[in-house]
mmCIF file of C-alpha atoms in Angstrom:
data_model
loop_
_atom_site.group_PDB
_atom_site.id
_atom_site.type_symbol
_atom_site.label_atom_id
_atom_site.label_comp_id
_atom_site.label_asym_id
_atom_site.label_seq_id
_atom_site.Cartn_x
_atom_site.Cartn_y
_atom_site.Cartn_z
ATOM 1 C CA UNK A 1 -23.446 69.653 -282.823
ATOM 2 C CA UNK A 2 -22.017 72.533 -284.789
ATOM 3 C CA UNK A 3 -19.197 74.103 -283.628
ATOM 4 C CA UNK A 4 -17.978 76.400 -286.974
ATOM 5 C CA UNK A 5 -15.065 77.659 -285.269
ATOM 6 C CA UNK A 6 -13.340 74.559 -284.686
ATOM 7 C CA UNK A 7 -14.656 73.272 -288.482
ATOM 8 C CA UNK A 8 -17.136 70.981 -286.760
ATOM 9 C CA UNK A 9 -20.584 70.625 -288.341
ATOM 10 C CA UNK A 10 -23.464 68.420 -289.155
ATOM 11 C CA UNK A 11 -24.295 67.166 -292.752
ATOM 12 C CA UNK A 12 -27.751 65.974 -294.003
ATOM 13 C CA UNK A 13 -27.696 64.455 -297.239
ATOM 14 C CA UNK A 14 -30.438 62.901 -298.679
ATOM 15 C CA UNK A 15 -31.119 59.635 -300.042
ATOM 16 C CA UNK A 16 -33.798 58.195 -302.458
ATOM 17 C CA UNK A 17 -35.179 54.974 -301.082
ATOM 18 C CA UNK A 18 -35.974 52.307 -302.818
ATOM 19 C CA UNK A 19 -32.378 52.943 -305.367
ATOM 20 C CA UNK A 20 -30.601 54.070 -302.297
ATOM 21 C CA UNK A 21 -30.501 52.349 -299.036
ATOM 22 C CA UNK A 22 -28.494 54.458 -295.829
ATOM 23 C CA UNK A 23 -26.055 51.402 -296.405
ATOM 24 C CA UNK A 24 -24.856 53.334 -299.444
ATOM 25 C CA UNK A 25 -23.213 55.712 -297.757
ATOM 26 C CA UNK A 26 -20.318 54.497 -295.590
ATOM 27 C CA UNK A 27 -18.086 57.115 -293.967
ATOM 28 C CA UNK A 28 -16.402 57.068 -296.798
ATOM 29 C CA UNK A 29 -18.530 57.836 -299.237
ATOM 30 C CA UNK A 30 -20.067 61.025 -297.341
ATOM 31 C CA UNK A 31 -16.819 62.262 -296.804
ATOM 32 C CA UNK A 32 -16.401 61.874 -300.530
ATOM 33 C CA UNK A 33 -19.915 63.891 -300.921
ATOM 34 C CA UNK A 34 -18.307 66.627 -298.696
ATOM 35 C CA UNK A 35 -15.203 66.853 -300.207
ATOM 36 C CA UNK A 36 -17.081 67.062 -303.910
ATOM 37 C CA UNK A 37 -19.366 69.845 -302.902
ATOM 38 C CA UNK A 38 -16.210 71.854 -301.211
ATOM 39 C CA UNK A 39 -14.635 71.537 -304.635
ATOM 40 C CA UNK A 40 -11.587 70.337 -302.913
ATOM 41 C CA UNK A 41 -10.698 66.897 -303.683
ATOM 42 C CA UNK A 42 -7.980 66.308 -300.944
ATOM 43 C CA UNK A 43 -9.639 68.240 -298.096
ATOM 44 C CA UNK A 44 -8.573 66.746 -294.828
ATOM 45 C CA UNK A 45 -11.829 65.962 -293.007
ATOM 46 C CA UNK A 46 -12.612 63.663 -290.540
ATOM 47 C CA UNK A 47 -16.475 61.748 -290.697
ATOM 48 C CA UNK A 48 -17.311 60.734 -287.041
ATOM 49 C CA UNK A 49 -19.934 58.814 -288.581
ATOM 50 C CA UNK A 50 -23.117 58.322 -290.712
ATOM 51 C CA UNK A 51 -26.387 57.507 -289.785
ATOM 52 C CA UNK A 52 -29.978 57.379 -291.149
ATOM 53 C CA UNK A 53 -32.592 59.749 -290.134
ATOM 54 C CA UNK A 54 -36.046 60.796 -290.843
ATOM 55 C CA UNK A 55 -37.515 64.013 -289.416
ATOM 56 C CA UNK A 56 -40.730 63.818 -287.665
ATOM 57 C CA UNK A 57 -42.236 65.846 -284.976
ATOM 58 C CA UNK A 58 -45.298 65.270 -283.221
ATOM 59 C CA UNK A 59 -47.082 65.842 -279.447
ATOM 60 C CA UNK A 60 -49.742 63.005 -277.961
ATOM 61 C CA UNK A 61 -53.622 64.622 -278.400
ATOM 62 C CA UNK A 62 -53.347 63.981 -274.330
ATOM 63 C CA UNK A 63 -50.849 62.988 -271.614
ATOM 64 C CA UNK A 64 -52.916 60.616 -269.639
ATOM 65 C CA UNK A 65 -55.405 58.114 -270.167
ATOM 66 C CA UNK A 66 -56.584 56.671 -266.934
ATOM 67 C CA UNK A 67 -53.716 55.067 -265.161
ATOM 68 C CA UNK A 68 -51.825 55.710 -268.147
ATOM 69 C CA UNK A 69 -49.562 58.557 -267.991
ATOM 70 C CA UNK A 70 -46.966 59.703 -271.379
ATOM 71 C CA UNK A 71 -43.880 61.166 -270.724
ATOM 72 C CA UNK A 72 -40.357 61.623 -272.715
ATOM 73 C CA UNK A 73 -40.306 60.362 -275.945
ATOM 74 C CA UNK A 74 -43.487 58.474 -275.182
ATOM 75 C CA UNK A 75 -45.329 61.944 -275.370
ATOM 76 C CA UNK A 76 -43.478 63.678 -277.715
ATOM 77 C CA UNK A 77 -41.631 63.565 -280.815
ATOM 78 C CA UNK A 78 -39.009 66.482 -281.245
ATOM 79 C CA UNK A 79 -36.548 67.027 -283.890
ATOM 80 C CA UNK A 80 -32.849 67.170 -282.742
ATOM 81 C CA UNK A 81 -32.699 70.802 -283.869
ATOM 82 C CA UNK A 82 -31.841 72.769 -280.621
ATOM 83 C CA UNK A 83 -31.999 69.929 -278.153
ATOM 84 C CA UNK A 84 -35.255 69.921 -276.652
ATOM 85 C CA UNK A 85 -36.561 66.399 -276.712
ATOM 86 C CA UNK A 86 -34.344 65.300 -274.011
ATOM 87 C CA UNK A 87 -34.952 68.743 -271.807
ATOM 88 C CA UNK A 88 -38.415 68.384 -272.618
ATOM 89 C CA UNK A 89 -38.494 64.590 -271.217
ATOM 90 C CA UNK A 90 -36.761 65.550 -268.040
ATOM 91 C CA UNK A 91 -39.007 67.870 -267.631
ATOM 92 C CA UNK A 92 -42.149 65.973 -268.026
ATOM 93 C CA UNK A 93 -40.769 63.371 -265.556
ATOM 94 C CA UNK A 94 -39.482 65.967 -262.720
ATOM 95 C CA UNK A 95 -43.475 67.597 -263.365
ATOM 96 C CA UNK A 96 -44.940 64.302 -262.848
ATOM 97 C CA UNK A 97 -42.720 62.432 -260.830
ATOM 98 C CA UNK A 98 -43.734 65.034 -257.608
ATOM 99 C CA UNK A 99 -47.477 65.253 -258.399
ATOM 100 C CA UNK A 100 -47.467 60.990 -258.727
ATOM 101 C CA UNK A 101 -46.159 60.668 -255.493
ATOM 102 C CA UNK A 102 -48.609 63.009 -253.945
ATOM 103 C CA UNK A 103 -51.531 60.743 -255.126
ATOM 104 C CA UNK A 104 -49.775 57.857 -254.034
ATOM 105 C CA UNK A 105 -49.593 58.757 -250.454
ATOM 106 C CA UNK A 106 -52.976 59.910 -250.585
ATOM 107 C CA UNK A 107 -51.937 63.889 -250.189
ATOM 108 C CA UNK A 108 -53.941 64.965 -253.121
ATOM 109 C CA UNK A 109 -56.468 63.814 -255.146
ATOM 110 C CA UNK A 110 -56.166 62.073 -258.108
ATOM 111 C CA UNK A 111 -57.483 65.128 -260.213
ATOM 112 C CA UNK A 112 -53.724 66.559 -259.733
ATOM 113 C CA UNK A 113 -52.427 64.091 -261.916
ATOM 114 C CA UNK A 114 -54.934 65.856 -264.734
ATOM 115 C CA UNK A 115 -52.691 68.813 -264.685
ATOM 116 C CA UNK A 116 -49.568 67.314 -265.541
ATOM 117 C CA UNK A 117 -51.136 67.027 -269.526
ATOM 118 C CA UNK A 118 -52.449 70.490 -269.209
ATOM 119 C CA UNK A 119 -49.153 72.247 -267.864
ATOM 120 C CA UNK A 120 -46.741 70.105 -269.813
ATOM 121 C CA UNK A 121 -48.594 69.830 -273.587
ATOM 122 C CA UNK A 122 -48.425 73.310 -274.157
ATOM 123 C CA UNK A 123 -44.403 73.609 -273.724
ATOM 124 C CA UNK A 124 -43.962 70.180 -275.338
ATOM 125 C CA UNK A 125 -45.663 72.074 -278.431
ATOM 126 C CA UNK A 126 -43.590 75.537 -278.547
ATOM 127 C CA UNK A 127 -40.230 73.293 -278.092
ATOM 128 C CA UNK A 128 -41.159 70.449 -280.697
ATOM 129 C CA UNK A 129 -42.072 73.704 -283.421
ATOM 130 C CA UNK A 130 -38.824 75.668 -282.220
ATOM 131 C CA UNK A 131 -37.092 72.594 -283.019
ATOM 132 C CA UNK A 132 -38.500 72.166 -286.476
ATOM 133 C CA UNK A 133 -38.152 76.008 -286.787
ATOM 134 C CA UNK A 134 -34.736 75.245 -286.228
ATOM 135 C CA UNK A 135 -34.645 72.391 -288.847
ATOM 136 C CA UNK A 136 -35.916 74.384 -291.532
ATOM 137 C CA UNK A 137 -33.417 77.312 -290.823
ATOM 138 C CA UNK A 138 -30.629 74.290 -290.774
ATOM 139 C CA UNK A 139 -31.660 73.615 -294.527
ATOM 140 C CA UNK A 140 -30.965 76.812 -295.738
ATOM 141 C CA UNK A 141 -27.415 76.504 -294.677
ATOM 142 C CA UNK A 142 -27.553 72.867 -296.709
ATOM 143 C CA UNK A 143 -28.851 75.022 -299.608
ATOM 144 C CA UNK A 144 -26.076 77.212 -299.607
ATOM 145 C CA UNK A 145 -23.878 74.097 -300.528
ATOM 146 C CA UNK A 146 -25.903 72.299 -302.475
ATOM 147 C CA UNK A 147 -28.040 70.256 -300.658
ATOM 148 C CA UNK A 148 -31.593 71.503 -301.264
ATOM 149 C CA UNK A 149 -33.989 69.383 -299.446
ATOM 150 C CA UNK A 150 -36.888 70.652 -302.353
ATOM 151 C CA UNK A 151 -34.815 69.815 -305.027
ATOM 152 C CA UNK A 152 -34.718 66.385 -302.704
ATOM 153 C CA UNK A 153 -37.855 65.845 -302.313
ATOM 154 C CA UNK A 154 -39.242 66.507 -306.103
ATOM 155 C CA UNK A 155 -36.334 64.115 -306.990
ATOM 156 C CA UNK A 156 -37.536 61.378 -304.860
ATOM 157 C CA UNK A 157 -41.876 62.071 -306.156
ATOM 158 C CA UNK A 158 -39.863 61.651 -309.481
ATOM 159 C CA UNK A 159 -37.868 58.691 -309.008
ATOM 160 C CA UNK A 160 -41.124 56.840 -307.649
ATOM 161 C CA UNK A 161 -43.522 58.119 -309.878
ATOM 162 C CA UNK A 162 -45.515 56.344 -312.629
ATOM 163 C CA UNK A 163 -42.735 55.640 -314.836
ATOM 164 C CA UNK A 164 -40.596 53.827 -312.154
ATOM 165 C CA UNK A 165 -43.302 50.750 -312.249
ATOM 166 C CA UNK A 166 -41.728 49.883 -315.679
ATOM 167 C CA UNK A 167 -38.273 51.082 -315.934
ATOM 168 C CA UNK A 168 -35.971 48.887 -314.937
ATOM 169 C CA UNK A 169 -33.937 49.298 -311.237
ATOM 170 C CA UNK A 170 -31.010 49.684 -313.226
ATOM 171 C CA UNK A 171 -32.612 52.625 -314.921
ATOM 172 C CA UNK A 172 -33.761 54.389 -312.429
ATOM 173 C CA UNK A 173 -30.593 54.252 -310.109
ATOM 174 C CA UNK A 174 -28.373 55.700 -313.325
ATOM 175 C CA UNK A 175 -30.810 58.647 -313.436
ATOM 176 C CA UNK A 176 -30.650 59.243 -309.769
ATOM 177 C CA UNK A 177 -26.653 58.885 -310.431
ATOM 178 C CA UNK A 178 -26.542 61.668 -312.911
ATOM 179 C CA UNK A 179 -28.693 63.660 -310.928
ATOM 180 C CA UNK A 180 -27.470 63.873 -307.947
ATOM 181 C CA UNK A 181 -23.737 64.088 -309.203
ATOM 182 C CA UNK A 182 -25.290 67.161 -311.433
ATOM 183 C CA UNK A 183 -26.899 68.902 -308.250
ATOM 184 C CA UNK A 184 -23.255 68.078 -306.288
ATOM 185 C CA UNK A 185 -21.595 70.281 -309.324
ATOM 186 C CA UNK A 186 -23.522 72.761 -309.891
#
């Protein structure tokens, strides 16, 4: 969570698999990262921790199958920007759980379970692209301090592209070095 007022934010840095593994950044070393692009070497900051993550988003093409019925996580992929995955999953089970019991004690046919897809896909979708909305908005604030996640990304096509079949690891982690300590300065 970011809370600005209390100096309390989130950090995304990228890394460049295969030269960098999440491994290579302890705590340490991403509070080092933070304190380099501040430009203050002995800024007093605390790193709660650091942890790998890819962004993906995605919604199932349907919701039930059968006697197969998607909910949560299960249904939906949504990024952490704004909190709506969880929200979205409670939702999906407090939609389902009351039309599932219906067709258990025979109070309604089976067809009612068809709506649950149709009711919850559509708010599943706004909420997963509010959240990457959200995502992309986040980057421009990593921008701002020199993280630029398409600067990222046309370093990483680089670092794996033709060339890196016959340079040598070695090689290709000293010009991902250099680069990413330039970007960090600049």
């Amino acid at each position: 969570a970011h809370n600005l007022g209390k100096g309390e934010f989130v950090a995304q840095v990228p890394y460049f698999p295969p030269l960098q593994s999440s491994t290579d950044f302890s705590v340490e070393h991403c509070r080092d990262i933070i304190r380099q692009i501040s430009g203050d070497a002995s800024l007093d900051l605390t790193v709660h921790n650091a942890k790998p993550w890819a962004m993906g988003a995605a919604v199932a093409t349907r919701y039930r199958h059968g006697r197969i019925l998607l909910a949560g996580d299960a249904a939906h992929i949504v990024p952490p920007a704004g909190a709506f995955g969880m929200n979205t999953g409670i939702q999906d089970a407090h939609n389902l759980a009351w039309k599932l019991a219906r067709v258990v004690q025979n109070k309604a046919p089976d067809s009612l379970l068809d709506t649950y897809g149709a009711e919850r896909k559509p708010i599943a979708l706004a909420n997963m692209n509010l959240s990457v909305d959200n995502f992309h908005e986040a980057l421009r604030v990593a921008k701002v301090i020199g993280l630029d996640f398409e600067t990222a990304q046309s370093m990483n096509s680089l670092l794996n592209g033709p060339w890196s079949a016959w340079a040598p690891a070695a090689v290709r982690r000293q010009v991902l070095d250099a680069a990413v300590s330039s970007g960090l300065l600049s």
